[in-house]
XYZ file of C-alpha atoms in Angstrom:
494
model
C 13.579 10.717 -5.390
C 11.459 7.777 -6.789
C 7.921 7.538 -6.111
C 6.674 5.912 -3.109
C 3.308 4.444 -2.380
C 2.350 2.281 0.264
C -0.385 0.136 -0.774
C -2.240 -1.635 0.305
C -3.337 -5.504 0.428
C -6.972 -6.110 1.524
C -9.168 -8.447 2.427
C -12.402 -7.695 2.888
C -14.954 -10.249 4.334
C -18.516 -8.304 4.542
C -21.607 -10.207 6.514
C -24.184 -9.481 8.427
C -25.949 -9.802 12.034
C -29.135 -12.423 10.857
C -32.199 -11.968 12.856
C -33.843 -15.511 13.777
C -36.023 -15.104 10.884
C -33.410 -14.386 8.117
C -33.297 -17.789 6.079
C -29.724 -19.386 4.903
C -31.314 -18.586 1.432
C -30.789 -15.161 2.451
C -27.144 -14.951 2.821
C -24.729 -14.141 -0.056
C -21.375 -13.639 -0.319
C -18.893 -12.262 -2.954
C -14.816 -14.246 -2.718
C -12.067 -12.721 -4.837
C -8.621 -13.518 -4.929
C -6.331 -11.550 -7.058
C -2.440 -12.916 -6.811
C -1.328 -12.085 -10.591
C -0.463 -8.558 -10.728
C 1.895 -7.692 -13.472
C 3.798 -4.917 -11.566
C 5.273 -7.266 -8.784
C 7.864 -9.100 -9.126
C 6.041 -12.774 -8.417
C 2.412 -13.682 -8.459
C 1.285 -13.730 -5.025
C 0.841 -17.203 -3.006
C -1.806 -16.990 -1.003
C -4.927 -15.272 -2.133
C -5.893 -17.667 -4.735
C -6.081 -20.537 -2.092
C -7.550 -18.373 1.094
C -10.312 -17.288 -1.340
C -11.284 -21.053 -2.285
C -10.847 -22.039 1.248
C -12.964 -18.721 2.588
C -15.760 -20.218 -0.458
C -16.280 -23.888 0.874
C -16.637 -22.798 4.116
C -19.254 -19.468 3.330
C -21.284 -22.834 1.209
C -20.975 -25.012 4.180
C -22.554 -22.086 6.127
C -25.797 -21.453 3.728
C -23.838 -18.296 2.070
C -24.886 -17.897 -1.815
C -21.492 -17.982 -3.063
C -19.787 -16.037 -6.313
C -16.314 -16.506 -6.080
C -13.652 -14.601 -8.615
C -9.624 -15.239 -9.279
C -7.089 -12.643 -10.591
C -10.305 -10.532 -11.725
C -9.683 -6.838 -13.974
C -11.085 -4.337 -12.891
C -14.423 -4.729 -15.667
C -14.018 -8.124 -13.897
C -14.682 -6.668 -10.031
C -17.061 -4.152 -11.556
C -19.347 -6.562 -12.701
C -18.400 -9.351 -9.639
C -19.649 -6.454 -7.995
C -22.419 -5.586 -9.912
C -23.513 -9.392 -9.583
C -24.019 -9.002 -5.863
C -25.398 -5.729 -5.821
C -28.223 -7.186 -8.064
C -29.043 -10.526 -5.536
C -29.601 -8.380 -2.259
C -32.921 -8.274 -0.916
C -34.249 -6.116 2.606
C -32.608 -8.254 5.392
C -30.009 -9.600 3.380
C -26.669 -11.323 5.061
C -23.743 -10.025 2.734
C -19.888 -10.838 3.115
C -17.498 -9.693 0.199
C -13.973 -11.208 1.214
C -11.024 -10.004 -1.093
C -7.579 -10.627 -0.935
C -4.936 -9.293 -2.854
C -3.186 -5.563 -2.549
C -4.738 -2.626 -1.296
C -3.635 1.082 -1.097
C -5.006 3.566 1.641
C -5.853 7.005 0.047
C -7.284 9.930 1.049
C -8.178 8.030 4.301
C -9.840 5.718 2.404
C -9.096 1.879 1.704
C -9.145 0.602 -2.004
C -9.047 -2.701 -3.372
C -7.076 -3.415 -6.264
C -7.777 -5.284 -9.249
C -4.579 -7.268 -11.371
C -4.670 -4.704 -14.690
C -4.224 -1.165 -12.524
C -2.135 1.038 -13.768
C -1.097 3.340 -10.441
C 1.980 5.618 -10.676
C -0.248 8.862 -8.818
C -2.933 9.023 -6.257
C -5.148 9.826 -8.055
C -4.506 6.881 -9.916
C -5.838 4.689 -7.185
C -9.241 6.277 -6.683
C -9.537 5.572 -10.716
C -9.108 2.140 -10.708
C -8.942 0.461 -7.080
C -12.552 -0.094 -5.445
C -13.350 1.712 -2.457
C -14.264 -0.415 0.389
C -16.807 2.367 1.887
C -18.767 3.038 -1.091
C -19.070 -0.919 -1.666
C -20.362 -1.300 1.934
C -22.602 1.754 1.327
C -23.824 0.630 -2.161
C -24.007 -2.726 0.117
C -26.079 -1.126 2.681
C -28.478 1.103 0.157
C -29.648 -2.026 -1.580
C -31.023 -2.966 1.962
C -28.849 -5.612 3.433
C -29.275 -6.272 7.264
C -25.671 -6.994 8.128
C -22.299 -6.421 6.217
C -19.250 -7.607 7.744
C -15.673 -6.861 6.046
C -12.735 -8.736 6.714
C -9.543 -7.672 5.344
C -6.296 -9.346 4.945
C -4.831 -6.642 2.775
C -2.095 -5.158 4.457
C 0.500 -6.685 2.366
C 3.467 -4.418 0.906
C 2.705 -3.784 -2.762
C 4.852 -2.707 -5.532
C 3.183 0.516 -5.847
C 4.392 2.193 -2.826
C 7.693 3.209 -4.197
C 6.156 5.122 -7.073
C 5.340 8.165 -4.795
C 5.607 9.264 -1.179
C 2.875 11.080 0.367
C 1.035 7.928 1.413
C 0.308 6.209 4.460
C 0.927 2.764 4.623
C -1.774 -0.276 5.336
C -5.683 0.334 5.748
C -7.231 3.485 6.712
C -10.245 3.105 9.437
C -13.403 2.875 7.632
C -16.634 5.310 8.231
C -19.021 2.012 7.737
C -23.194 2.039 8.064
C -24.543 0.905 10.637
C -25.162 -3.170 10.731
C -21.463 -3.332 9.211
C -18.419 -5.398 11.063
C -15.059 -4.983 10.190
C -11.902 -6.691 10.783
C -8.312 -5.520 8.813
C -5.561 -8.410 9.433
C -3.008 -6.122 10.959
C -3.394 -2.944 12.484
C -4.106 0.349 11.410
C -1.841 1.829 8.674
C 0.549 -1.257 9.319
C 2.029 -3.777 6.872
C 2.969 -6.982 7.052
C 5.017 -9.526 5.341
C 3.898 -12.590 3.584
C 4.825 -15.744 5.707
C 6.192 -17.717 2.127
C 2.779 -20.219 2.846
C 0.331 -20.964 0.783
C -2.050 -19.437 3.300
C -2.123 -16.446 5.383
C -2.236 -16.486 9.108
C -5.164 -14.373 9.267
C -7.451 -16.744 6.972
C -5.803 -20.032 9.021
C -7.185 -18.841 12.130
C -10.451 -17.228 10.763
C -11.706 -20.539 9.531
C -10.739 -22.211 12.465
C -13.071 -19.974 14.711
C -15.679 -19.652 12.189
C -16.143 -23.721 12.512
C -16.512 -23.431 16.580
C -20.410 -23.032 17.067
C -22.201 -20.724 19.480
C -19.999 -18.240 18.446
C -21.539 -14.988 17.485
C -19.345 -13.010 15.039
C -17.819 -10.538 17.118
C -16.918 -13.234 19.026
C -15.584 -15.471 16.139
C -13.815 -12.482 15.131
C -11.905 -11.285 18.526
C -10.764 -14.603 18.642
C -9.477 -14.480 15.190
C -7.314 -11.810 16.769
C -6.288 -13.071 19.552
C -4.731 -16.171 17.638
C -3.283 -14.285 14.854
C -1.948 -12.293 17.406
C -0.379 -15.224 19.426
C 0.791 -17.146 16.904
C 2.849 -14.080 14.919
C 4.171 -13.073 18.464
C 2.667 -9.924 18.414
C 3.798 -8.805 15.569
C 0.403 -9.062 13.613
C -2.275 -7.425 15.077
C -5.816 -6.952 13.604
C -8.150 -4.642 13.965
C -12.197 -4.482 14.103
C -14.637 -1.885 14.304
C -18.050 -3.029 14.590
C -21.834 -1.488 14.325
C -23.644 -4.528 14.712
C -27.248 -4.411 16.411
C -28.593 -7.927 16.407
C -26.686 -11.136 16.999
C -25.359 -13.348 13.933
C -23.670 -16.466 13.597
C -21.108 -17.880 10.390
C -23.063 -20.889 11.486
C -26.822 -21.404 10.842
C -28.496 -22.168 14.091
C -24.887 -21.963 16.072
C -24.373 -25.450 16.163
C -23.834 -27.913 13.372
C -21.154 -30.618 12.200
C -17.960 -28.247 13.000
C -15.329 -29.256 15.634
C -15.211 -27.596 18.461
C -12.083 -25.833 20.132
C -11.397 -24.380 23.258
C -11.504 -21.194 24.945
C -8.788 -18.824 23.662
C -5.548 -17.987 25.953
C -5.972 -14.638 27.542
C -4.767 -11.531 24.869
C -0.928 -11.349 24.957
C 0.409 -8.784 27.406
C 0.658 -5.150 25.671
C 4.373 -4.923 24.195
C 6.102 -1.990 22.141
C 6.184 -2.455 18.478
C 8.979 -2.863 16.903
C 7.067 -0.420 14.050
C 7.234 3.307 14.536
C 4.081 5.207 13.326
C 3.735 8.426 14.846
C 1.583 9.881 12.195
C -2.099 9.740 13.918
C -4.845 7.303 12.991
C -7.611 9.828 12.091
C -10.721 9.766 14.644
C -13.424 9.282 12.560
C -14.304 5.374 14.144
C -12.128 4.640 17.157
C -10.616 1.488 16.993
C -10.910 -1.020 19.929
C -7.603 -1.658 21.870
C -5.233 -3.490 20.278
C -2.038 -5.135 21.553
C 0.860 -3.010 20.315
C 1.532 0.034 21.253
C 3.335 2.681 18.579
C 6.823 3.711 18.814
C 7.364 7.589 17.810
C 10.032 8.815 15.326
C 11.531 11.415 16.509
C 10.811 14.372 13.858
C 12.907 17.936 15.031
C 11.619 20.866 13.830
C 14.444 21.900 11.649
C 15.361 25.206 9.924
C 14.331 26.049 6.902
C 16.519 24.648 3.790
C 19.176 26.603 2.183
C 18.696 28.170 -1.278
C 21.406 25.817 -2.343
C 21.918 27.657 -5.788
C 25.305 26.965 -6.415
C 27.095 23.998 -4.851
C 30.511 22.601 -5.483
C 30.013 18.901 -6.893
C 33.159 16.626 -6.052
C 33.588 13.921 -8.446
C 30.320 11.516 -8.079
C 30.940 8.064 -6.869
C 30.031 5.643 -9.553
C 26.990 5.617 -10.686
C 24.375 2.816 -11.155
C 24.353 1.105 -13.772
C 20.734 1.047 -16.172
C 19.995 -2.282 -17.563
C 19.286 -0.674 -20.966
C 21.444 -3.353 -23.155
C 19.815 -4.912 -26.237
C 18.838 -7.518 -24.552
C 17.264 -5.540 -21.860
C 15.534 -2.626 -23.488
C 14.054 -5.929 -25.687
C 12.638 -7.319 -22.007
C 11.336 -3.180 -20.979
C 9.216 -2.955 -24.507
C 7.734 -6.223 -23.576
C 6.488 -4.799 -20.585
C 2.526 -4.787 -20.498
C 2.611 -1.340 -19.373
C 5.481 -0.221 -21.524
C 3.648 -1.393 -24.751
C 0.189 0.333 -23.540
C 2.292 3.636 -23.211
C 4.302 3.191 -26.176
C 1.435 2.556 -28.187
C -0.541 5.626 -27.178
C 2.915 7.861 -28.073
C 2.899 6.147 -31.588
C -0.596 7.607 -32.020
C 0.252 10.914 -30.409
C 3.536 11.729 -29.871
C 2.439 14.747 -27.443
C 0.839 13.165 -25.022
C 2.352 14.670 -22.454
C 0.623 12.305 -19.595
C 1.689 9.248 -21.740
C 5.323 10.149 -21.434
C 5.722 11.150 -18.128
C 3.989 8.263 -16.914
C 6.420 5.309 -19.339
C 9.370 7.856 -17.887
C 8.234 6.409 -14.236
C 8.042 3.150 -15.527
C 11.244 2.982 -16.667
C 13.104 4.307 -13.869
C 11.192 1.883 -11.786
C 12.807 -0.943 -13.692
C 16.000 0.924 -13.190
C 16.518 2.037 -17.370
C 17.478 5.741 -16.280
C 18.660 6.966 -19.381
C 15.030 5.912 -21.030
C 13.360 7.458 -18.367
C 15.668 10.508 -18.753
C 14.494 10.915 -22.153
C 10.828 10.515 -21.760
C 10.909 13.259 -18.544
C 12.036 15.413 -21.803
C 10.095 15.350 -23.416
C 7.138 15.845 -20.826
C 9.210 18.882 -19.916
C 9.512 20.189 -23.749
C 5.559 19.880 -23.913
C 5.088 21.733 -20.599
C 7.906 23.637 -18.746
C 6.087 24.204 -15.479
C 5.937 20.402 -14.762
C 6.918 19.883 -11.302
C 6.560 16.258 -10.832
C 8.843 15.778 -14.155
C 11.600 17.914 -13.062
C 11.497 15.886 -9.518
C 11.586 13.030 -11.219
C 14.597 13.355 -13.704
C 16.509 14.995 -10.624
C 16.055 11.789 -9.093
C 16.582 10.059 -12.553
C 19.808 12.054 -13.120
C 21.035 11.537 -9.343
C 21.260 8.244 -9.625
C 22.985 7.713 -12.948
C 25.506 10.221 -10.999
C 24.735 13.081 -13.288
C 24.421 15.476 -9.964
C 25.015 19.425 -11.556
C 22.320 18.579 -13.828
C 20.101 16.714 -10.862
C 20.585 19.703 -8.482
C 19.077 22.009 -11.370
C 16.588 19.919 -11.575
C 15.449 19.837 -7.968
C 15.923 23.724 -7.440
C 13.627 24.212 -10.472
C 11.060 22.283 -8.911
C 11.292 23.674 -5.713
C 11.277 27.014 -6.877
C 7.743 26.298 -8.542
C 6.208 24.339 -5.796
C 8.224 25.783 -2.514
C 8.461 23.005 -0.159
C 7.589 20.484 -2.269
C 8.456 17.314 -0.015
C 9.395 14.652 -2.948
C 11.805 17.411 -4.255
C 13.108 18.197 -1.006
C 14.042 14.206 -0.501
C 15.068 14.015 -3.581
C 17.870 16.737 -3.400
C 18.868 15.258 -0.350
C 20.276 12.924 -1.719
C 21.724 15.117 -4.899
C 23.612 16.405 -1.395
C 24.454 13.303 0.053
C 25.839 11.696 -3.055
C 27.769 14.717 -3.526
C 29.142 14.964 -0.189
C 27.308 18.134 1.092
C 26.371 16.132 4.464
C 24.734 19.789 6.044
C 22.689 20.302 3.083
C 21.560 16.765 3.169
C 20.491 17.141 6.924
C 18.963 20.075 6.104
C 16.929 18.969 3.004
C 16.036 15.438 4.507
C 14.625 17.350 8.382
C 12.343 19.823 6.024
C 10.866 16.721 4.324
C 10.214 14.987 7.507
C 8.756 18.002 9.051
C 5.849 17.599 6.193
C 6.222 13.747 6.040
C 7.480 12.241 9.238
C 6.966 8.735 7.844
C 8.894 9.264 4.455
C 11.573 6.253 5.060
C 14.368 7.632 2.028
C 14.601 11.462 4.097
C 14.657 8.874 7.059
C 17.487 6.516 6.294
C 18.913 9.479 3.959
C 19.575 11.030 7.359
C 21.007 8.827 9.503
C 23.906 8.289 6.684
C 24.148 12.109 6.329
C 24.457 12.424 10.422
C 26.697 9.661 10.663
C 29.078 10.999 8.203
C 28.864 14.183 9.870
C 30.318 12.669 12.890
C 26.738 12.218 14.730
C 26.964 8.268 15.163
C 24.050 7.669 17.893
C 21.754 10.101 16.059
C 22.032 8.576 12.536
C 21.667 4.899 13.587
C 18.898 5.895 15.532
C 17.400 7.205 11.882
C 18.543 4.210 10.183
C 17.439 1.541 12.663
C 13.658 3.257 12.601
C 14.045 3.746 8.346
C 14.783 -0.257 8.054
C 11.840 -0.912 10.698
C 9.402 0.890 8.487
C 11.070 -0.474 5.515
C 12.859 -3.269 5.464
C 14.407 -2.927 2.083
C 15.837 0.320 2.185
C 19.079 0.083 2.911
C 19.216 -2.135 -0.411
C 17.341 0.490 -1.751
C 19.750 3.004 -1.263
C 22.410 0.794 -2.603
C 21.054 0.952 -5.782
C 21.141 4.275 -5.763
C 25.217 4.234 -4.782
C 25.022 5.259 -0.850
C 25.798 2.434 1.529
């Protein structure tokens, strides 16, 4: 099946603890806002104006302020490089960013507007790792770093493979360094259709409230995100602060003043399962919801599934590869970098398996069909390209030649959880409900979060006469993802 990634979105506000004698010409502070990224479907609405708002107040507050919109990723580099260059021994530094972010390799990454991500490795080449910017931060001898991030946005480059977790990973930060994600650990929210996000609305409102130090400033920051979403938005902060600091020079100034926050919100269940672990390496503090388990049965091992009896496929989706459409794909920014690079070397292997993703992310299956090929004619052994045209081929309804396809790959890369999914649903399309069980519960033995075996199941169950056990799949599928079920649609299984 289709590639799935969960970015990220991140926002990452770094500052410091000052000491008394740390002067406001001291502080500095890097803003970026990236909202124009050509692989989602509309530019995004709020970064551009959180990241001005964020600026004017970090100016108001004696912060040094560079400040950076829809920036490439020479553009962060150097945004980066900027900074890196001001800090002196003591230094207060805050980099905020907002825009996506993708968790990988228990690390977070920012992402710049011209990445080109269809693997994982693919994200440690061109997102920005928020440790090594906090330790490059930290090396050049600033006092305090504090990151906030408000990056836990769904991103369209989830989809394009599976073995991810979703949201921000926990961060293994120096020591000086405050951190504060806008949701939870490895959780995702949804944009609220504003102009703003919640998470910068209430972080400017307790940044203005003097005598607040930051942890302070920040907890309460939490608390009224977490109030006002109803608990469904809950951020997280780790901090290794050692000296006191203020957003506001001297703690008192010309800011209105607020109240004391509400008590936290009792401790509810969310409505989210994760039971994949959040790795210990810095324990967050407690946060208000509490994780609902999937349950994951060990199943028994897959059948060979060699030869299966295909009944005639239900109707299969149909590509938009008219005239008028394949005109639209080869405008495609990433299309015409690909396409380009083939017209200079027709074998590059890479090239073409990459514009095959492409395309069958824009839902041209028969291009993508074509390019996965070729990939294949240039090296035989390619697992990810025979996983992919199964998936390719499923869809279009072309299931003898998908089912092929998926034992090939799994017969070069034995338990190979994207082909295991992905012939799940060769099985489920095709009717074989006990294959389909049995493909989707070895996927979610190695993945327990992967959403398509998850939903793939609960129809496979329920058409198997199991009714409580498959909505009980489906029903924690759409929680994790609310778009599945549409998903799957497209693919012909309602």
């Amino acid at each position: 099946m289709k590639i799935r990634f969960v970015l990220l979105l991140t926002v990452i506000f770094s500052a410091a603890s000052i000491a008394p004698s740390f002067g406001a010409g001291e502080r500095f502070a890097l803003v970026i806002g990236n909202a124009k990224y050509p692989d989602a479907e509309a530019p995004l609405k709020e970064p551009i104006n959180d990241a001005r708002d964020v600026a004017e107040e970090l100016k108001r507050d004696g912060f040094t302020v560079d400040i950076g919109e829809n920036l490439t990723g020479d553009g962060m580099r150097r945004a980066f490089e900027r900074l890196y260059g001001k800090i002196k021994p003591g230094s207060v530094v805050l980099l905020f960013f907002s825009g996506f972010g993708v968790q990988s390799n228990r690390q977070s990454y920012m992402i710049p507007i011209d990445a080109q991500i269809w693997t994982e490795a693919d994200v440690r080449r061109d997102g920005f790792s928020l440790e090594m910017i906090l330790g490059e931060i930290n090396s050049r001898g600033a006092g305090v770093k504090i990151a906030l991030i408000d990056a836990s946005r769904r991103n369209p480059f989830e989809r394009r493979f599976r073995s991810f977790s979703a949201g921000l990973a926990p961060i293994i930060a120096p020591n000086g360094t405050l951190v504060m994600y806008s949701a939870g650990l490895s959780s995702v929210i949804s944009d609220n259709g504003s102009d703003h996000s919640l998470f910068v609305k209430e972080l400017l409102k307790e940044i203005r409230t003097p005598d607040l130090m930051a942890e302070e400033t920040l907890n309460r920051t939490r608390v009224g995100v977490t109030r006002a979403s109803r608990q469904e938005q809950v951020p997280w902060i780790s901090s290794s602060l050692a000296e006191d600091f203020s957003f506001v020079p001297g703690g008192a100034g010309p800011r209105p003043t607020s109240s004391p926050p509400p008590p936290p919100p009792p401790v509810i269940a969310s409505p989210s399962p994760s039971p994949t672990p959040v790795p210990p390496q810095v324990p967050p503090p407690p946060q208000v919801a509490v994780a609902t388990p999937i349950p994951t049965p060990t199943p028994p091992p897959p059948p060979p599934q060699a030869k299966v009896e295909i009944p005639p496929p239900l109707p299969p989706a149909k590509p938009p590869e008219g005239n008028t459409a394949i005109a639209a794909l080869a405008d495609d920014p990433t299309i015409k970098s690909l396409t380009a690079k083939l017209n200079d070397n027709p074998d590059d292997g890479a090239a073409l398996y990459r514009r095959g993703q492409v395309y069958a992310s824009k839902g041209a299956y028969e291009l993508a069909i074509k390019d996965f090929n070729n990939s294949l004619r240039l090296n035989p052994k390619d697992v990810e390209a025979y996983n992919n045209r199964c998936w390719a081929r499923t869809v279009i309804g072309d299931l003898q030649a998908a089912l092929k396809d998926c034992n090939e790959a799994l017969r070069l890369r034995p338990n190979f959880v994207d082909a295991l999914d992905s012939r799940g649903l060769v099985n489920l399309k095709s009717g074989q409900t006990k294959n389909a069980i049995a493909d989707f519960d070895a996927a979610l033995k190695i993945n327990p979060r992967l959403t398509s075996s998850l939903y793939g199941r609960g129809i496979a169950k329920k058409r198997n006469g199991s009714i409580p056990e498959g909505d009980l799949d489906i029903n924690n599928a759409k929680a994790m993802d609310p778009n599945i079920a549409k998903e799957f649609a497209e693919y012909g299984v309602q």
